mmCIF file of C-alpha atoms in Angstrom:
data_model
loop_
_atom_site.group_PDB
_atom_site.id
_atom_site.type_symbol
_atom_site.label_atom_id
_atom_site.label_comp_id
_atom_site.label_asym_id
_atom_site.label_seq_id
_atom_site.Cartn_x
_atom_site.Cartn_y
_atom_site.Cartn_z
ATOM 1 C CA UNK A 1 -5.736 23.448 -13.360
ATOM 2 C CA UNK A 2 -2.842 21.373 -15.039
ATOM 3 C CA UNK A 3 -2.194 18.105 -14.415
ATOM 4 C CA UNK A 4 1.066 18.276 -12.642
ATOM 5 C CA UNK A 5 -1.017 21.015 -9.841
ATOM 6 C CA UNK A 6 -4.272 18.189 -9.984
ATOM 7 C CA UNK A 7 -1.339 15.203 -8.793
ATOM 8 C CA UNK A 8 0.558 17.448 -6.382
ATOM 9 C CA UNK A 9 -2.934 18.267 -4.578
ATOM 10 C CA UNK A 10 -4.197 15.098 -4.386
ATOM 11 C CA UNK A 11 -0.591 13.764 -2.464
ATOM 12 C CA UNK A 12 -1.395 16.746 -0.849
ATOM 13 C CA UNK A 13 -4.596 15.769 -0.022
ATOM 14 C CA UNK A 14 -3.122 11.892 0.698
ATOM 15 C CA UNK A 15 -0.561 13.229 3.136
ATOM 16 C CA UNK A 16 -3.267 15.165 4.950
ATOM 17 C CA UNK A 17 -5.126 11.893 5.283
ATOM 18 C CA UNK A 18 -2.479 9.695 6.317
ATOM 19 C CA UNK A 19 -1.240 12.121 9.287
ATOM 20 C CA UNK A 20 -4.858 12.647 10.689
ATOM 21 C CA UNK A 21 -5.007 8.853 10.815
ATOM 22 C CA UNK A 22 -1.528 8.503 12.497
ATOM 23 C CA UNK A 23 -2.184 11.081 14.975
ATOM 24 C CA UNK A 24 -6.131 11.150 15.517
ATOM 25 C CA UNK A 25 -6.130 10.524 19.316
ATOM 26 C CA UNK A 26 -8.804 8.139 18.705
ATOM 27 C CA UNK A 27 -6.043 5.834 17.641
ATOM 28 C CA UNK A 28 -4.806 5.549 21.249
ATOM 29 C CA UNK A 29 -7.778 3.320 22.318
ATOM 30 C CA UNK A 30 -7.328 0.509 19.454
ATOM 31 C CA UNK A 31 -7.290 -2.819 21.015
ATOM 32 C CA UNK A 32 -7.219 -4.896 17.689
ATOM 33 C CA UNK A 33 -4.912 -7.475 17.679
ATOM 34 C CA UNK A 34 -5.522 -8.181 13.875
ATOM 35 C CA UNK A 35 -5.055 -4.527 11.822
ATOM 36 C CA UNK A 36 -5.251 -4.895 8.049
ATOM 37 C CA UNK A 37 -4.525 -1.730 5.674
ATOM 38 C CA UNK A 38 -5.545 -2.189 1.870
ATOM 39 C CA UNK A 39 -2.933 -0.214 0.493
ATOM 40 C CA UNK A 40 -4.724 0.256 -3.048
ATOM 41 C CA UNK A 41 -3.676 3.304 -5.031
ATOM 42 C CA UNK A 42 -1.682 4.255 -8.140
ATOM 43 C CA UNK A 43 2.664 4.253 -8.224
ATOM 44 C CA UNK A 44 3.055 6.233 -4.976
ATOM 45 C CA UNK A 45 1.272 3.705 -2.720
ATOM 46 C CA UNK A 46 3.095 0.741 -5.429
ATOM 47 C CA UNK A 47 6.531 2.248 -4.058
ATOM 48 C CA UNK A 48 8.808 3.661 -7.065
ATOM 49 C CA UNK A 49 11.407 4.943 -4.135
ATOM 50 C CA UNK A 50 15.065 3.709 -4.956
ATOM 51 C CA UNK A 51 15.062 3.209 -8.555
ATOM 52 C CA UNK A 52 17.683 3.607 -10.778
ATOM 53 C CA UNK A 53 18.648 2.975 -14.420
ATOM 54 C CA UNK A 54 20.985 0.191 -15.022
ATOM 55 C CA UNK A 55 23.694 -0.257 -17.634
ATOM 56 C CA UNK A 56 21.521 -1.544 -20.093
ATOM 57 C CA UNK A 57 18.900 1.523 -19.247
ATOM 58 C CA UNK A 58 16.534 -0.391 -17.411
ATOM 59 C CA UNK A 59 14.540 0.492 -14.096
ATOM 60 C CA UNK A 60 15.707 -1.508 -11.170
ATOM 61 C CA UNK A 61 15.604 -1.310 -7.447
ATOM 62 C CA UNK A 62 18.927 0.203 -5.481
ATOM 63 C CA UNK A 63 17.679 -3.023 -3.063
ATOM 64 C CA UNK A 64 18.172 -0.176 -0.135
ATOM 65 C CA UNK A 65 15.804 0.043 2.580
ATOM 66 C CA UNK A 66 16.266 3.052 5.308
ATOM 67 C CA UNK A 67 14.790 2.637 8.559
ATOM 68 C CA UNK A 68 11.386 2.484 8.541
ATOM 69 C CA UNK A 69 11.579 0.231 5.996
ATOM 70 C CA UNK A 70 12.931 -2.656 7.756
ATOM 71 C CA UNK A 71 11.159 -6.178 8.105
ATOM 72 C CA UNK A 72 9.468 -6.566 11.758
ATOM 73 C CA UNK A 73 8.213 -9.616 12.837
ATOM 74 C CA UNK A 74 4.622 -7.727 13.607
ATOM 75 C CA UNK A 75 4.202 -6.030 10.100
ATOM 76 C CA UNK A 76 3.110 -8.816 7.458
ATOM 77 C CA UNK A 77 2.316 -8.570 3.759
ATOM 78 C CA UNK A 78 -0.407 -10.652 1.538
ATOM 79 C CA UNK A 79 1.760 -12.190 -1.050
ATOM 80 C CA UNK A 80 0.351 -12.464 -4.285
ATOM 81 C CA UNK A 81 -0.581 -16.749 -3.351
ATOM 82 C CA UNK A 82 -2.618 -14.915 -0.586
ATOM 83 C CA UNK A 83 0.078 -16.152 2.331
ATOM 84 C CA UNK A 84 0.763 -13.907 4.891
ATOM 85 C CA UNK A 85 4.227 -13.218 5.420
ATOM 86 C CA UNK A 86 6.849 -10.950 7.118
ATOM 87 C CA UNK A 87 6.759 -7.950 5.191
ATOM 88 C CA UNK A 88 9.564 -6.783 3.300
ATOM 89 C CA UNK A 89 10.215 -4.276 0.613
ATOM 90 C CA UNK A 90 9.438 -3.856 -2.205
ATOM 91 C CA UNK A 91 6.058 -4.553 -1.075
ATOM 92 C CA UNK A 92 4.389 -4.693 -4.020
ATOM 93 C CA UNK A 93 6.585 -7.408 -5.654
ATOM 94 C CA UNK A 94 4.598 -10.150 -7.906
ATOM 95 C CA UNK A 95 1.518 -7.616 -7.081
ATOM 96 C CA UNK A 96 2.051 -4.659 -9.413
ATOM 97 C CA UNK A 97 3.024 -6.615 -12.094
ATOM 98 C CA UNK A 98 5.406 -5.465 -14.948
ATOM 99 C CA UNK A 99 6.294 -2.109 -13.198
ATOM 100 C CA UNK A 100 9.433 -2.318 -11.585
ATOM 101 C CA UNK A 101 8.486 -1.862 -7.775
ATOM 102 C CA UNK A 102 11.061 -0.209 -4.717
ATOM 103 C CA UNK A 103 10.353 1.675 -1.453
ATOM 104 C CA UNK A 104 7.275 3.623 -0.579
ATOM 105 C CA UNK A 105 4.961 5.116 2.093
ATOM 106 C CA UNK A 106 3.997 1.802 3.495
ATOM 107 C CA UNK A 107 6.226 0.137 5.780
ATOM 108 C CA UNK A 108 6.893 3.586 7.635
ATOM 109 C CA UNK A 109 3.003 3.904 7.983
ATOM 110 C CA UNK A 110 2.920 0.793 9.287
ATOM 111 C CA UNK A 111 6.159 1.584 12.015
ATOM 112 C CA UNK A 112 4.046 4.950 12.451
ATOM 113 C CA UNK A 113 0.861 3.073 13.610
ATOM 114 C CA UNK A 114 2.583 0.601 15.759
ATOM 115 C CA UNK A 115 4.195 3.610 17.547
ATOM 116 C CA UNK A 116 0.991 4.780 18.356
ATOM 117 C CA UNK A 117 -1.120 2.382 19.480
ATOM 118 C CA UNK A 118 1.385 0.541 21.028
ATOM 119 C CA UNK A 119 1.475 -2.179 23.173
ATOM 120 C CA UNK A 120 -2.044 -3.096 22.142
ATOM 121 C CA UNK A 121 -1.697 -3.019 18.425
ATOM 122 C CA UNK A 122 -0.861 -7.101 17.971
ATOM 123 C CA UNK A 123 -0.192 -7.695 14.495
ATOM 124 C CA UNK A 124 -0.396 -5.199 11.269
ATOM 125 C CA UNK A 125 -1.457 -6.680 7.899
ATOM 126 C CA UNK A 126 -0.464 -4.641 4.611
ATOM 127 C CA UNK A 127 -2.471 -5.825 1.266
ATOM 128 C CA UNK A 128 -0.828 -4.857 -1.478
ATOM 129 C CA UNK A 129 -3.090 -3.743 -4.300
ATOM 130 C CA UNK A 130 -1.749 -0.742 -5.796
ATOM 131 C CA UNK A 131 -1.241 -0.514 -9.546
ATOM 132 C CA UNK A 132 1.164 2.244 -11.013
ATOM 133 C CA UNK A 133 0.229 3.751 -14.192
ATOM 134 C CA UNK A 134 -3.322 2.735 -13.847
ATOM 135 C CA UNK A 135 -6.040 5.244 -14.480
ATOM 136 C CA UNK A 136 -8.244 7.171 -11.505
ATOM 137 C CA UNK A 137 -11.264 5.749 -13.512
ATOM 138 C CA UNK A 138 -9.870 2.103 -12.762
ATOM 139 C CA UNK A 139 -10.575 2.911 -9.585
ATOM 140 C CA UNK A 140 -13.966 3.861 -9.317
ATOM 141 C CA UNK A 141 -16.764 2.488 -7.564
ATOM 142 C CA UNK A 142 -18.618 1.672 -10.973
ATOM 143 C CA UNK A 143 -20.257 -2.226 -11.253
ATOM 144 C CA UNK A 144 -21.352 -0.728 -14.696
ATOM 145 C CA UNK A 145 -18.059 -0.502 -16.315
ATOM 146 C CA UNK A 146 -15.937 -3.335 -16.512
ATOM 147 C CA UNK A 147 -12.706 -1.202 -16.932
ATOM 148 C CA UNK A 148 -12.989 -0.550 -13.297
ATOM 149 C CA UNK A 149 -11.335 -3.469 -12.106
ATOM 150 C CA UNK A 150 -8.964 -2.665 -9.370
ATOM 151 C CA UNK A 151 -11.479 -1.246 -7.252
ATOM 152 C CA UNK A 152 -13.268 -4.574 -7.425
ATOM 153 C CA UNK A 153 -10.290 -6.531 -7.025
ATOM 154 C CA UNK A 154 -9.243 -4.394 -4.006
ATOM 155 C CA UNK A 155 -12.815 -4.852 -2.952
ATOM 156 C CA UNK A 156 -12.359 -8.774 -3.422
ATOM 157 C CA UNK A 157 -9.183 -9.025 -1.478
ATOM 158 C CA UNK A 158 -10.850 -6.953 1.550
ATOM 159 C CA UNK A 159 -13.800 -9.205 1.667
ATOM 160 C CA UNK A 160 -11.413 -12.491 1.231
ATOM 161 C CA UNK A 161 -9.074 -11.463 4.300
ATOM 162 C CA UNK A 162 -12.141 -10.129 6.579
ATOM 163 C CA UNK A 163 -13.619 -13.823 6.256
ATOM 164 C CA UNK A 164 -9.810 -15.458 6.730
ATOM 165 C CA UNK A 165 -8.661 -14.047 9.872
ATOM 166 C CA UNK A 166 -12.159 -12.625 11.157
#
């Protein structure tokens, strides 16, 4: 299989995912009022939507944000000094650091699952951890090799926020 089919089937595979967690009717029931999503992944889940060459050939954000992109008062982001604040694209700003960062499939997942577990949902935290260009192997669950290190940073963050807001 090449590697362009091997990428397109595991979005495939992602999008699949996503929309049975969005619209599992086991969703209906959640009574959390604290709902944090590690978003760790590769460039998709980083958010390369809206980029565009500049005059001097250089990747930068069109700064546009449709929709479901908008900031909302009950989605927050972990900045990169570990404050929580009102989330806002590019989400992965000072996180996925020197890539050059725009839209993505957060902020309209996060719309998605306040739609439908609404009124009860209470507040949605998003924890940026996604690194684009970074290898699958980075991302294994491997203690043994120490080039796996966004899986245990991921791992970190989870375990740092779970003890923070309980």
């Amino acid at each position: 299989m090449k590697k362009t089919q091997r990428v397109k089937m595991a979005l495939l595979r992602l999008s699949i995912l996503l929309c049975t967690m969005l619209f599992d009717p086991s969703l209906s029931g959640a009574t959390s009022t604290k709902n944090i999503f590690i978003l760790a992944g590769r460039s998709n889940m980083a958010g390369r939507g809206g980029l565009e060459k500049n005059n001097l050939g250089n990747l930068t954000w069109d700064g546009y944000a449709p929709p479901l992109c908008q900031p909302n008062s009950s989605i927050l982001r972990l900045n990169p000094k570990r404050q929580w604040e009102v989330a806002r694209e590019p989400l992965h700003r000072g996180i996925d650091l020197n890539k050059t960062v725009g839209i993505g499939p957060r902020m309209p997942f996060a719309f998605q699952f306040i739609a439908k577990v609404e009124p009860k949902v209470g507040v949605v935290g998003l924890v940026p951890c996604a690194r684009g260009g970074s290898l699958i192997g980075q991302w294994r669950k491997n203690h043994s090799n120490p080039k796996a290190t966004f899986y245990k940073i991921s791992l970190n963050e989870s375990k740092h926020q779970i003890k923070k807001v309980g």
